[in-house]
Short mmCIF file of C-alpha atoms in Angstrom, two decimals:
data_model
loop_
_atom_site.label_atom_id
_atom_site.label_comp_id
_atom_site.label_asym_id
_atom_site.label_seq_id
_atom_site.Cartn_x
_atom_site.Cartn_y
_atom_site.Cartn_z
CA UNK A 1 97.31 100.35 -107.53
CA UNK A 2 97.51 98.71 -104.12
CA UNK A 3 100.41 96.12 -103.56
CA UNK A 4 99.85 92.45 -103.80
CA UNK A 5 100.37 91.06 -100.72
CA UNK A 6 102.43 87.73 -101.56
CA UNK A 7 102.70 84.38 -99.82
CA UNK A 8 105.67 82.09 -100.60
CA UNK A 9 105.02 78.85 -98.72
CA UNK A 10 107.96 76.83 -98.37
CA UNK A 11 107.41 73.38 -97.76
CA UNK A 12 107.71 69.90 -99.26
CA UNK A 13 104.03 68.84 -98.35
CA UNK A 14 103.87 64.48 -98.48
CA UNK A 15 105.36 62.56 -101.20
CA UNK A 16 103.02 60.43 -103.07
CA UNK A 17 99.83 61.77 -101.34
CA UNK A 18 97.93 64.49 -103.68
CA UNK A 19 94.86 64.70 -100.74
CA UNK A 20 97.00 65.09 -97.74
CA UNK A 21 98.75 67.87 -100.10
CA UNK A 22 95.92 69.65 -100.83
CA UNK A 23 94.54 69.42 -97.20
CA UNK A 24 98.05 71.12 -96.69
CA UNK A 25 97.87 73.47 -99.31
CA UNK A 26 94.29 74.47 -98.10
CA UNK A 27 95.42 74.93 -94.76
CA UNK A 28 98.25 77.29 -96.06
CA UNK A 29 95.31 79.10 -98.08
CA UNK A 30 93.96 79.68 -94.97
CA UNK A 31 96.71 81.15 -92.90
CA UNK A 32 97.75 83.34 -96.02
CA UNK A 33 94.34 84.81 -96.65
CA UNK A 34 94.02 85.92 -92.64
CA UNK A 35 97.36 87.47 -93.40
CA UNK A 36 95.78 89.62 -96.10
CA UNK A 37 97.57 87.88 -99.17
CA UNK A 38 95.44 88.01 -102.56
CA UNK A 39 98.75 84.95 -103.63
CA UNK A 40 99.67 81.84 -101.97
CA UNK A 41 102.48 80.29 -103.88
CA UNK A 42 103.69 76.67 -103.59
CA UNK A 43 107.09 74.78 -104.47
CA UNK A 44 107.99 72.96 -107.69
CA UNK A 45 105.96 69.84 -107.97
CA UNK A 46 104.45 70.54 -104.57
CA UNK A 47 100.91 68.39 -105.76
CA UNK A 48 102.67 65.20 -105.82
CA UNK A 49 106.19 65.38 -103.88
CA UNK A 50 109.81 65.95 -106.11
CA UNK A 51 111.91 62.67 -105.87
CA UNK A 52 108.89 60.14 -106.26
CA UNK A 53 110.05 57.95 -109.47
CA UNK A 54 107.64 56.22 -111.36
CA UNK A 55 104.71 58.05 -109.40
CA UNK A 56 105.26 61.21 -111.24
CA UNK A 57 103.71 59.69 -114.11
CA UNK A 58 101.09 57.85 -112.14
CA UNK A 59 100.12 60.99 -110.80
CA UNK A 60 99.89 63.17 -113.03
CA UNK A 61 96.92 64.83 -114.25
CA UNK A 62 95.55 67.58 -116.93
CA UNK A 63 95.52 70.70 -116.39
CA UNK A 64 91.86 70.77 -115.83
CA UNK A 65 92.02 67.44 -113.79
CA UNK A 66 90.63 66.52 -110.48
CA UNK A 67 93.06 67.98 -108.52
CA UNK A 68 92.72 71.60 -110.00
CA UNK A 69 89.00 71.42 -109.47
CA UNK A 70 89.82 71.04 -105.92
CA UNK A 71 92.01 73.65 -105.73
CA UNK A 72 89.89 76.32 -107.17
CA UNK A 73 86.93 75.63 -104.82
CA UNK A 74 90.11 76.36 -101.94
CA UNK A 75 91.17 79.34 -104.04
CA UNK A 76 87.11 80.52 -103.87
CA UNK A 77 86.84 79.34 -99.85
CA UNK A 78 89.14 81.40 -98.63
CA UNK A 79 89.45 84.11 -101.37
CA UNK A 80 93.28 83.86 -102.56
CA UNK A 81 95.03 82.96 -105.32
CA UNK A 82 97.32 79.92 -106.01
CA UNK A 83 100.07 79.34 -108.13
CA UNK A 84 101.52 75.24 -107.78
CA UNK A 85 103.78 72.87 -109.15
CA UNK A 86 102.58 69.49 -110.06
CA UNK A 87 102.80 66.69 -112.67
CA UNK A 88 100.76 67.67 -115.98
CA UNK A 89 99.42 64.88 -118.53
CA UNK A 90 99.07 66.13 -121.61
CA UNK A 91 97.00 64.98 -124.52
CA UNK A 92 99.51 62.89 -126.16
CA UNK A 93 100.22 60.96 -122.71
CA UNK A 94 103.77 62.68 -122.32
CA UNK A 95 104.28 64.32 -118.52
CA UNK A 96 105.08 67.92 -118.22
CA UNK A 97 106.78 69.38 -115.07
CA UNK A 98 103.92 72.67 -114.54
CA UNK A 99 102.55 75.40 -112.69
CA UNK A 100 99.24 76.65 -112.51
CA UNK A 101 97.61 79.67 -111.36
CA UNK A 102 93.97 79.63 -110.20
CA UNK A 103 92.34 83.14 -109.45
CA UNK A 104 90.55 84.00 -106.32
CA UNK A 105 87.07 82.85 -108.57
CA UNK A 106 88.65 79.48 -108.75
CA UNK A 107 89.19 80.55 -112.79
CA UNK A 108 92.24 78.71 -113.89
CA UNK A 109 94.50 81.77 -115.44
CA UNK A 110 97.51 80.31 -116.44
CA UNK A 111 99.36 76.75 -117.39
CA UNK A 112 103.15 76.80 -117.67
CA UNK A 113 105.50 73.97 -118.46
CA UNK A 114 109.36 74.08 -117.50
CA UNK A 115 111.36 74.85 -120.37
CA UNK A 116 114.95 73.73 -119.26
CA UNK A 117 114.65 70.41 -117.21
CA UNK A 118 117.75 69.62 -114.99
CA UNK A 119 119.88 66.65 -114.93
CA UNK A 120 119.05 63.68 -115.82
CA UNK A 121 116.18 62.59 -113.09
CA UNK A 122 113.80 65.03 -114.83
CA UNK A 123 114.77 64.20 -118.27
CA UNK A 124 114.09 60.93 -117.52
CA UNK A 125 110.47 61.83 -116.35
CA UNK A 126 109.26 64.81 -118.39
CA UNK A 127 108.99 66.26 -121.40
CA UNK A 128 110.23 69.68 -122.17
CA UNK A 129 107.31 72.70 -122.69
CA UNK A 130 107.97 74.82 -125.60
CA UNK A 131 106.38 77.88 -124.98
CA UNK A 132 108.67 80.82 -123.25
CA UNK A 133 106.78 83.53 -122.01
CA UNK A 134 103.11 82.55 -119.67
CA UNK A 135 101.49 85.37 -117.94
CA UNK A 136 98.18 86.17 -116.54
CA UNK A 137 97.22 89.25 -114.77
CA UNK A 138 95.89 89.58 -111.27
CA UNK A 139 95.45 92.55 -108.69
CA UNK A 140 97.23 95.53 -111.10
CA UNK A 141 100.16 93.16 -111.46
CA UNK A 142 101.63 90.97 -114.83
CA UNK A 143 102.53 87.81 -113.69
CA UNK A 144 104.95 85.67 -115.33
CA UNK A 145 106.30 82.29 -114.48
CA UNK A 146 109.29 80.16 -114.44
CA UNK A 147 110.27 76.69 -112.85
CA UNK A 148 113.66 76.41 -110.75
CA UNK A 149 116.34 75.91 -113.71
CA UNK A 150 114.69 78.46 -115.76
CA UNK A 151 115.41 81.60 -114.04
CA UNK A 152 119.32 80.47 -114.03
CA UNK A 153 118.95 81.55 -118.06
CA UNK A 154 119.24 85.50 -117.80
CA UNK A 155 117.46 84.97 -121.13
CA UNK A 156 114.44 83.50 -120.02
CA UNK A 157 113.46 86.35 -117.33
CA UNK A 158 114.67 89.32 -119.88
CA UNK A 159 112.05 87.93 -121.78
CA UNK A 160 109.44 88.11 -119.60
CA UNK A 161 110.29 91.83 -118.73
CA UNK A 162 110.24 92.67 -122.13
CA UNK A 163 106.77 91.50 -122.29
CA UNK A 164 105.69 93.26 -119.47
CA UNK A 165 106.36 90.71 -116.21
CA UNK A 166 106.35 92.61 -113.52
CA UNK A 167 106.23 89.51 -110.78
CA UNK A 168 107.91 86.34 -112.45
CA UNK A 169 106.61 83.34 -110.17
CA UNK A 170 109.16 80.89 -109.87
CA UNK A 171 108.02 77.20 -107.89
CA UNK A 172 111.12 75.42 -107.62
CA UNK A 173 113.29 72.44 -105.99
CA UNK A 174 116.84 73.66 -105.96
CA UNK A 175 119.17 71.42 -104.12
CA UNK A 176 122.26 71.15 -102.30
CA UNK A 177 125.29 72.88 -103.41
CA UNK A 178 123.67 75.24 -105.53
CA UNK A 179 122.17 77.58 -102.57
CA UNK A 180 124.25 80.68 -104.54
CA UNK A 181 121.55 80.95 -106.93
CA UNK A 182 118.53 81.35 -104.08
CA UNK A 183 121.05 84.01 -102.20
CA UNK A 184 122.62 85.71 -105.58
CA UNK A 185 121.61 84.79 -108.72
CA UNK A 186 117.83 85.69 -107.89
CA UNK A 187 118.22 89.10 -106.57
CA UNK A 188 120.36 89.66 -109.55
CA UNK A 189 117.76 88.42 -111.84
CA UNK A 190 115.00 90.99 -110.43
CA UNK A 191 117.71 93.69 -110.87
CA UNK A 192 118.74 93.28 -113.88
CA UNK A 193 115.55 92.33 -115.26
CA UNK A 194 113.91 95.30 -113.02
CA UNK A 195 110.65 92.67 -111.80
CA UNK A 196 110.22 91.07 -108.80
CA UNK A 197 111.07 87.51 -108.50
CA UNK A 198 108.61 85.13 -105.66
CA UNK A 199 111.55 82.03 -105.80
CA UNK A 200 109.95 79.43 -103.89
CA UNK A 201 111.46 76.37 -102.95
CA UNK A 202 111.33 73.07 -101.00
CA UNK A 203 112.85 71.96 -98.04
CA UNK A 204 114.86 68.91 -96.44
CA UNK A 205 115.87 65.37 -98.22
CA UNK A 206 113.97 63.70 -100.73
CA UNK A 207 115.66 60.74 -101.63
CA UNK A 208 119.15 61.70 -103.33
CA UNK A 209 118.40 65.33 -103.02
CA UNK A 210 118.54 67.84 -100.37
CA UNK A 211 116.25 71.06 -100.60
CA UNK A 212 117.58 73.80 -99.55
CA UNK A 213 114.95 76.10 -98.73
CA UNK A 214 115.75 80.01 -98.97
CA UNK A 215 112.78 81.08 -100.38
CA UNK A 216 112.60 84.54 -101.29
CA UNK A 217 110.96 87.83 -102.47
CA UNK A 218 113.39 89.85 -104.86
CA UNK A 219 112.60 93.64 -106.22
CA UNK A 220 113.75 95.87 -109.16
CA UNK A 221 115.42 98.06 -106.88
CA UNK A 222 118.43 95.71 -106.09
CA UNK A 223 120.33 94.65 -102.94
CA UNK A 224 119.05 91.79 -100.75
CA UNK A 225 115.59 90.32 -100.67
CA UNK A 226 113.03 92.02 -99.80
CA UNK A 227 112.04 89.08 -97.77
CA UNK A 228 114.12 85.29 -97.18
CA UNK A 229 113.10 82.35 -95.52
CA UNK A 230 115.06 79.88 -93.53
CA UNK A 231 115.84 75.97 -94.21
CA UNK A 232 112.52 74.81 -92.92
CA UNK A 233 108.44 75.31 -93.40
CA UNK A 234 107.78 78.35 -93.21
CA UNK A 235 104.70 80.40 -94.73
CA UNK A 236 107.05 83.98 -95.90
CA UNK A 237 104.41 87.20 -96.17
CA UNK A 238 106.00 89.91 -98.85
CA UNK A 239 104.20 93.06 -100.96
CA UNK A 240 105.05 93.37 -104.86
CA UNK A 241 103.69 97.11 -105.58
CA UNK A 242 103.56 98.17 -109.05
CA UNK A 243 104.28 101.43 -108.54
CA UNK A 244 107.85 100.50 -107.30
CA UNK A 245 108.12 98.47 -110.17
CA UNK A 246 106.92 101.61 -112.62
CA UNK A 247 109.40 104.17 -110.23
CA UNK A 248 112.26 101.62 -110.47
CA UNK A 249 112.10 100.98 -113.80
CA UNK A 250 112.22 104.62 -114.56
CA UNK A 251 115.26 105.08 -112.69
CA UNK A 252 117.36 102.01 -113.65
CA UNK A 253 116.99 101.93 -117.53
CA UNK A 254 117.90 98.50 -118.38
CA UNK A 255 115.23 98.01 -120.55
CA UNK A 256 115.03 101.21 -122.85
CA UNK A 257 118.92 101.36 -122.35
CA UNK A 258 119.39 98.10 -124.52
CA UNK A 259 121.19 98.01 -128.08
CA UNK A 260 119.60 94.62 -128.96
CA UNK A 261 121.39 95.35 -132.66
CA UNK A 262 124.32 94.78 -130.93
CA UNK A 263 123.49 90.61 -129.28
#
């Protein structure tokens, strides 16, 4: 199995305007693919902008909506996939804070809704997914994902690594003070976990909140990132190999090491 070359694009995009986004995101597609990347990933919500009000429920769309049609004819153009936030309607009307992966075929692979919204803006707006655990496979590689305040629950990623993550996607919008948990808490996840973590984040003040960028790629085998962005745009180029996640997790024991009996 050959790595996965992985692009984590850091950037906030426009608020409010799903075609310049997707003229950005395409754009970003572009650069990514000429870089060799099979993955482009974007930020939490990146469709439609974070701090927008009343327009995430304007805005949003199913799964299978407009805007994902779009996006897998970009995903077929230039031969990548793409993993993005954005708005979801579902059936009932309710709003779902998602991410969706579309394959290189423009396929849609995978649908996840945040589990654990944060504070009281995005209870206010969404409604809470109930399903844990989303993966699809792509290039050798499990792939899991998370939203921002999901991967703060060590619960949330040990479940995906016991059911077989090996690269837990993670779109988010972490703020202002909490940069500790793009420095810290995510390498520590991928450690303990033994998966890499793609934590991707936005950038600069939207309304009352201030992105912090950091973006990063975190591996099984501990210490710093295996690649960190800055405070700005920035399109961040990183390889998840499975082997390294089969060697490390033969080596670090976590996993077969638990006494689940026990907690």
């Amino acid at each position: 199995m050959t790595p996965l070359r992985t692009a984590l694009f850091q950037s906030s995009g426009e608020l409010s305007d799903v075609e310049r986004n997707i003229e950005i995101l395409d754009a970003a597609a572009r650069r990514a693919a000429g870089a060799g990347a099979g993955l482009l990933i974007a930020p939490e919500m990146f469709l439609t902008g974070y701090a927008i009000g009343d327009d995430i429920h304007r805005l949003a769309e199913p799964a299978d909506g407009p805007s994902a049609q779009r996006l897998a004819e970009v995903a077929v153009a230039h031969g990548v996939a793409l993993a993005y936030g954005y708005p979801e309607r579902g059936a009932g009307g309710e709003t779902y804070n998602a991410v969706q992966l579309i394959g290189p075929d423009g396929q849609r692979l995978a649908n996840y809704r945040k589990t654990h919204l944060f504070g009281g803006f995005e209870r206010k707006y969404f409604t809470p997914g109930d399903t844990a655990v989303v993966q699809a496979d792509l290039h050798g590689l499990r792939l899991g994902f998370l939203i921002c305040y999901d991967v703060e629950f060590p619960e949330n990623v040990r479940a995906h690594a016991l059911a077989g993550t090996d690269l837990l996607v993670v779109p988010t919008a972490q703020m202002h003070p909490f940069e500790f948990v793009a420095e810290s808490l995510v390498p520590t996840r991928a450690w303990e976990s033994q998966l890499y973590v793609a934590y991707v984040n936005r950038h600069g003040v939207e309304g009352e909140f201030e992105f912090v960028g950091l973006s990063c790629l975190a591996g099984p085998e501990g210490g710093a990132a295996l690649a960190r962005a800055g405070r700005g745009e920035e399109l961040l180029l990183a390889d998840a190999d499975p082997e390294v996640v089969r060697a490390s997790r033969a080596a670090n024991p976590y996993l077969a090491d638990r006494r689940p009996e026990l907690y």
